[in-house]
């Protein structure tokens, strides 16, 4: 039986927004239960405000559930042993513009606890895997959106995580950059890494993933396998549209 990289058990997340007279409460996800299998690529689809980014922040320990439990490889996401096995790419990764890629990666590598020869090897490996080596002499300020995404992916790989959590990894990229990122993610998955990615591009999710979670207003509307969307008229897009209506 395949082990679970991520498990949600009845998870609820409510945000409290202070107001002049009292407070306003917004529930971003509710009664959410699902599993992400180790070694597989799982997609996350939903309209804006469906709770996708909240789910990713719960997995990475940036947020804590209001109710229920989140487990990453069997541990709470804030546990150091869980964090060490996760690499996170936010939708808009930031790197100091004056830095060159190796220096930026070394900085984040040190934040992950790497140092010395181990850090140097990690930076070299991450740059090679993401195709950054030919651009080693350029500053981050000169990078295109596609190159910044490569650098963001390189940063997620430094500590050799078993799970990559990617928030809109191909957002705003041109077709060639999307092709390159897709090939890169497929290669990383072939090494045994689990990948959990959100995207507004249903066609990209179809190409990359083995299963997809569809979120509607904070609730899980459907879990769809590749076999299901490949046998459905209209594919995953039709299933998604019907789920979010």
Tab-separated table of C-alpha atoms in Angstrom:
chain	number	residue	atom	x	y	z
A	1	UNK	CA	0.000	0.000	0.000
A	2	UNK	CA	1.324	3.447	-0.969
A	3	UNK	CA	2.230	5.675	1.977
A	4	UNK	CA	0.577	9.079	2.404
A	5	UNK	CA	2.702	12.180	2.019
A	6	UNK	CA	-0.125	14.408	3.270
A	7	UNK	CA	-3.319	13.627	5.174
A	8	UNK	CA	-6.138	16.034	6.074
A	9	UNK	CA	-8.671	14.862	8.657
A	10	UNK	CA	-11.800	17.031	9.000
A	11	UNK	CA	-9.797	20.242	8.608
A	12	UNK	CA	-11.356	23.658	9.051
A	13	UNK	CA	-9.581	26.998	8.760
A	14	UNK	CA	-11.320	30.210	9.796
A	15	UNK	CA	-9.716	33.631	9.475
A	16	UNK	CA	-10.537	36.380	11.950
A	17	UNK	CA	-10.443	39.924	10.597
A	18	UNK	CA	-10.611	42.698	13.201
A	19	UNK	CA	-13.218	45.390	12.590
A	20	UNK	CA	-13.980	48.685	14.302
A	21	UNK	CA	-16.862	47.068	16.163
A	22	UNK	CA	-15.917	43.465	16.810
A	23	UNK	CA	-14.538	41.070	14.204
A	24	UNK	CA	-15.435	39.384	10.929
A	25	UNK	CA	-14.896	35.648	10.426
A	26	UNK	CA	-14.258	33.892	7.123
A	27	UNK	CA	-14.008	30.114	6.777
A	28	UNK	CA	-11.567	29.330	3.966
A	29	UNK	CA	-11.775	25.521	4.165
A	30	UNK	CA	-14.289	23.340	5.979
A	31	UNK	CA	-14.562	19.662	6.892
A	32	UNK	CA	-11.696	18.873	4.524
A	33	UNK	CA	-10.392	15.299	4.355
A	34	UNK	CA	-8.071	13.899	1.679
A	35	UNK	CA	-4.715	12.208	1.153
A	36	UNK	CA	-1.774	12.904	-1.152
A	37	UNK	CA	0.125	9.738	-1.946
A	38	UNK	CA	3.908	9.607	-1.693
A	39	UNK	CA	5.666	9.524	-5.062
A	40	UNK	CA	2.658	10.777	-7.050
A	41	UNK	CA	1.718	14.092	-8.684
A	42	UNK	CA	-1.586	15.465	-7.387
A	43	UNK	CA	-3.308	18.557	-8.738
A	44	UNK	CA	-5.472	21.127	-6.978
A	45	UNK	CA	-8.124	22.999	-8.962
A	46	UNK	CA	-10.651	25.630	-7.945
A	47	UNK	CA	-11.878	29.110	-8.719
A	48	UNK	CA	-10.340	32.113	-6.965
A	49	UNK	CA	-11.226	31.990	-3.274
A	50	UNK	CA	-11.813	28.234	-3.263
A	51	UNK	CA	-9.188	27.676	-0.550
A	52	UNK	CA	-6.233	26.439	-2.617
A	53	UNK	CA	-3.535	28.666	-1.129
A	54	UNK	CA	-4.869	28.066	2.391
A	55	UNK	CA	-4.470	24.310	1.859
A	56	UNK	CA	-0.869	24.756	0.760
A	57	UNK	CA	-0.055	26.978	3.725
A	58	UNK	CA	-1.590	24.404	6.072
A	59	UNK	CA	0.635	21.702	4.546
A	60	UNK	CA	3.770	23.799	4.948
A	61	UNK	CA	2.997	24.854	8.523
A	62	UNK	CA	2.552	28.528	7.624
A	63	UNK	CA	-1.006	28.287	8.947
A	64	UNK	CA	-2.593	26.131	11.629
A	65	UNK	CA	-6.049	24.551	11.321
A	66	UNK	CA	-8.921	25.906	13.390
A	67	UNK	CA	-10.192	22.324	13.705
A	68	UNK	CA	-9.144	18.902	12.494
A	69	UNK	CA	-5.656	17.546	11.815
A	70	UNK	CA	-3.049	17.908	9.076
A	71	UNK	CA	-0.238	15.360	8.840
A	72	UNK	CA	2.845	15.430	6.608
A	73	UNK	CA	4.480	12.017	6.429
A	74	UNK	CA	2.617	11.224	9.642
A	75	UNK	CA	3.771	14.319	11.564
A	76	UNK	CA	2.323	17.778	12.254
A	77	UNK	CA	3.466	20.221	9.525
A	78	UNK	CA	5.244	22.459	12.069
A	79	UNK	CA	7.378	19.524	13.246
A	80	UNK	CA	10.996	19.935	12.156
A	81	UNK	CA	11.111	16.421	10.724
A	82	UNK	CA	8.070	17.198	8.537
A	83	UNK	CA	9.424	20.566	7.370
A	84	UNK	CA	12.694	18.913	6.349
A	85	UNK	CA	10.809	16.746	3.858
A	86	UNK	CA	8.849	19.564	2.168
A	87	UNK	CA	9.870	22.095	-0.477
A	88	UNK	CA	7.489	25.026	-1.110
A	89	UNK	CA	7.222	27.279	-4.159
A	90	UNK	CA	4.832	30.214	-3.564
A	91	UNK	CA	2.960	31.732	-6.493
A	92	UNK	CA	5.254	34.783	-6.486
A	93	UNK	CA	8.731	33.704	-5.321
A	94	UNK	CA	11.048	36.540	-4.280
A	95	UNK	CA	14.823	36.725	-4.473
A	96	UNK	CA	17.050	39.769	-3.827
A	97	UNK	CA	17.395	41.356	-7.303
A	98	UNK	CA	21.071	42.209	-6.942
A	99	UNK	CA	22.102	38.612	-6.248
A	100	UNK	CA	23.242	36.000	-8.729
A	101	UNK	CA	21.384	32.664	-8.627
A	102	UNK	CA	24.061	30.641	-6.809
A	103	UNK	CA	24.355	33.292	-4.085
A	104	UNK	CA	20.566	33.465	-3.671
A	105	UNK	CA	20.344	29.680	-3.421
A	106	UNK	CA	23.212	29.547	-0.936
A	107	UNK	CA	21.381	32.061	1.264
A	108	UNK	CA	18.198	29.971	1.308
A	109	UNK	CA	20.215	26.791	1.695
A	110	UNK	CA	21.739	28.134	4.895
A	111	UNK	CA	18.232	28.897	6.154
A	112	UNK	CA	17.486	25.198	5.562
A	113	UNK	CA	20.445	24.213	7.721
A	114	UNK	CA	22.935	23.443	4.949
A	115	UNK	CA	26.552	24.566	5.129
A	116	UNK	CA	30.033	23.927	3.772
A	117	UNK	CA	30.558	21.307	1.094
A	118	UNK	CA	27.006	20.003	1.512
A	119	UNK	CA	25.618	23.445	0.677
A	120	UNK	CA	27.894	23.877	-2.341
A	121	UNK	CA	26.889	20.496	-3.743
A	122	UNK	CA	23.193	21.222	-3.132
A	123	UNK	CA	23.391	24.561	-4.981
A	124	UNK	CA	25.288	22.985	-7.877
A	125	UNK	CA	22.804	20.117	-8.161
A	126	UNK	CA	19.739	22.389	-7.971
A	127	UNK	CA	21.112	24.723	-10.660
A	128	UNK	CA	21.914	21.802	-12.935
A	129	UNK	CA	18.484	20.187	-12.556
A	130	UNK	CA	16.628	23.429	-13.210
A	131	UNK	CA	18.775	24.569	-16.148
A	132	UNK	CA	20.208	27.602	-14.360
A	133	UNK	CA	23.897	26.843	-14.996
A	134	UNK	CA	24.092	28.840	-18.271
A	135	UNK	CA	22.698	31.863	-16.409
A	136	UNK	CA	24.995	31.692	-13.380
A	137	UNK	CA	26.606	35.051	-14.200
A	138	UNK	CA	23.366	37.013	-14.436
A	139	UNK	CA	21.663	38.885	-11.621
A	140	UNK	CA	18.144	38.005	-10.515
A	141	UNK	CA	16.967	41.435	-11.703
A	142	UNK	CA	17.725	40.294	-15.269
A	143	UNK	CA	15.644	37.113	-15.026
A	144	UNK	CA	12.396	36.572	-16.934
A	145	UNK	CA	9.319	35.177	-15.166
A	146	UNK	CA	10.252	31.725	-16.452
A	147	UNK	CA	13.777	32.001	-15.083
A	148	UNK	CA	12.455	33.167	-11.711
A	149	UNK	CA	10.222	30.078	-11.617
A	150	UNK	CA	13.276	27.910	-12.319
A	151	UNK	CA	15.118	29.642	-9.489
A	152	UNK	CA	12.126	29.120	-7.202
A	153	UNK	CA	12.073	25.434	-8.051
A	154	UNK	CA	15.816	25.209	-7.472
A	155	UNK	CA	15.297	26.692	-4.011
A	156	UNK	CA	12.676	24.048	-3.191
A	157	UNK	CA	15.137	21.271	-4.115
A	158	UNK	CA	18.134	22.336	-2.026
A	159	UNK	CA	17.413	20.131	0.980
A	160	UNK	CA	16.253	17.147	-1.146
A	161	UNK	CA	12.606	17.157	-0.049
A	162	UNK	CA	10.287	14.188	-0.578
A	163	UNK	CA	7.297	16.459	-1.252
A	164	UNK	CA	7.146	19.564	-3.453
A	165	UNK	CA	4.235	21.956	-2.824
A	166	UNK	CA	3.904	24.280	-5.818
A	167	UNK	CA	1.451	27.185	-5.950
A	168	UNK	CA	0.764	28.069	-9.618
A	169	UNK	CA	4.176	26.938	-10.949
A	170	UNK	CA	3.387	27.844	-14.594
A	171	UNK	CA	1.395	31.038	-13.988
A	172	UNK	CA	2.283	33.780	-16.472
A	173	UNK	CA	4.825	31.705	-18.384
A	174	UNK	CA	5.148	31.507	-22.167
A	175	UNK	CA	4.566	28.136	-23.916
A	176	UNK	CA	8.267	27.261	-24.122
A	177	UNK	CA	8.810	27.978	-20.416
A	178	UNK	CA	5.718	25.929	-19.546
A	179	UNK	CA	7.087	23.013	-21.574
A	180	UNK	CA	10.422	23.244	-19.748
A	181	UNK	CA	8.828	23.417	-16.292
A	182	UNK	CA	6.536	20.491	-17.145
A	183	UNK	CA	9.519	18.366	-18.201
A	184	UNK	CA	11.391	19.388	-15.057
A	185	UNK	CA	8.506	18.388	-12.765
A	186	UNK	CA	8.079	15.057	-14.549
A	187	UNK	CA	11.794	14.398	-14.062
A	188	UNK	CA	11.631	15.247	-10.361
A	189	UNK	CA	8.662	12.934	-9.928
A	190	UNK	CA	10.548	10.125	-11.669
A	191	UNK	CA	13.112	10.422	-8.854
A	192	UNK	CA	10.370	9.465	-6.385
A	193	UNK	CA	9.273	12.904	-5.184
A	194	UNK	CA	5.606	13.590	-4.536
A	195	UNK	CA	4.348	16.821	-6.106
A	196	UNK	CA	1.244	18.758	-5.068
A	197	UNK	CA	0.488	21.641	-7.408
A	198	UNK	CA	-2.272	24.158	-7.911
A	199	UNK	CA	-2.992	25.724	-11.268
A	200	UNK	CA	-5.626	27.597	-13.233
A	201	UNK	CA	-4.470	25.725	-16.348
A	202	UNK	CA	-6.589	22.583	-16.532
A	203	UNK	CA	-4.690	21.327	-19.582
A	204	UNK	CA	-1.387	21.464	-17.692
A	205	UNK	CA	-2.891	19.640	-14.730
A	206	UNK	CA	-4.165	16.969	-17.116
A	207	UNK	CA	-0.696	16.477	-18.588
A	208	UNK	CA	1.139	16.258	-15.265
A	209	UNK	CA	-1.009	14.690	-12.583
A	210	UNK	CA	-2.368	11.261	-11.693
A	211	UNK	CA	-5.253	12.640	-9.609
A	212	UNK	CA	-6.895	15.998	-8.959
A	213	UNK	CA	-8.754	17.594	-6.051
A	214	UNK	CA	-11.480	20.077	-7.045
A	215	UNK	CA	-12.329	22.709	-4.434
A	216	UNK	CA	-15.559	24.720	-4.385
A	217	UNK	CA	-16.044	27.480	-1.781
A	218	UNK	CA	-13.735	25.850	0.736
A	219	UNK	CA	-15.084	22.317	0.393
A	220	UNK	CA	-13.772	19.334	-1.545
A	221	UNK	CA	-16.245	18.892	-4.404
A	222	UNK	CA	-14.540	15.957	-6.147
A	223	UNK	CA	-11.437	13.792	-6.288
A	224	UNK	CA	-10.795	12.733	-9.883
A	225	UNK	CA	-8.323	10.149	-11.161
A	226	UNK	CA	-6.599	10.189	-14.547
A	227	UNK	CA	-8.609	7.135	-15.627
A	228	UNK	CA	-11.830	9.004	-14.846
A	229	UNK	CA	-11.056	12.156	-16.824
A	230	UNK	CA	-9.540	10.240	-19.744
A	231	UNK	CA	-12.766	8.270	-20.115
A	232	UNK	CA	-15.066	11.285	-19.656
A	233	UNK	CA	-16.415	13.225	-22.666
A	234	UNK	CA	-14.622	16.564	-22.607
A	235	UNK	CA	-12.018	15.329	-20.158
A	236	UNK	CA	-11.064	17.061	-16.926
A	237	UNK	CA	-12.372	20.442	-18.059
A	238	UNK	CA	-15.931	19.134	-18.317
A	239	UNK	CA	-15.687	17.477	-14.895
A	240	UNK	CA	-14.330	20.696	-13.377
A	241	UNK	CA	-17.011	22.929	-14.906
A	242	UNK	CA	-19.771	20.632	-13.672
A	243	UNK	CA	-18.244	20.550	-10.174
A	244	UNK	CA	-17.972	24.332	-9.769
A	245	UNK	CA	-21.363	25.303	-11.237
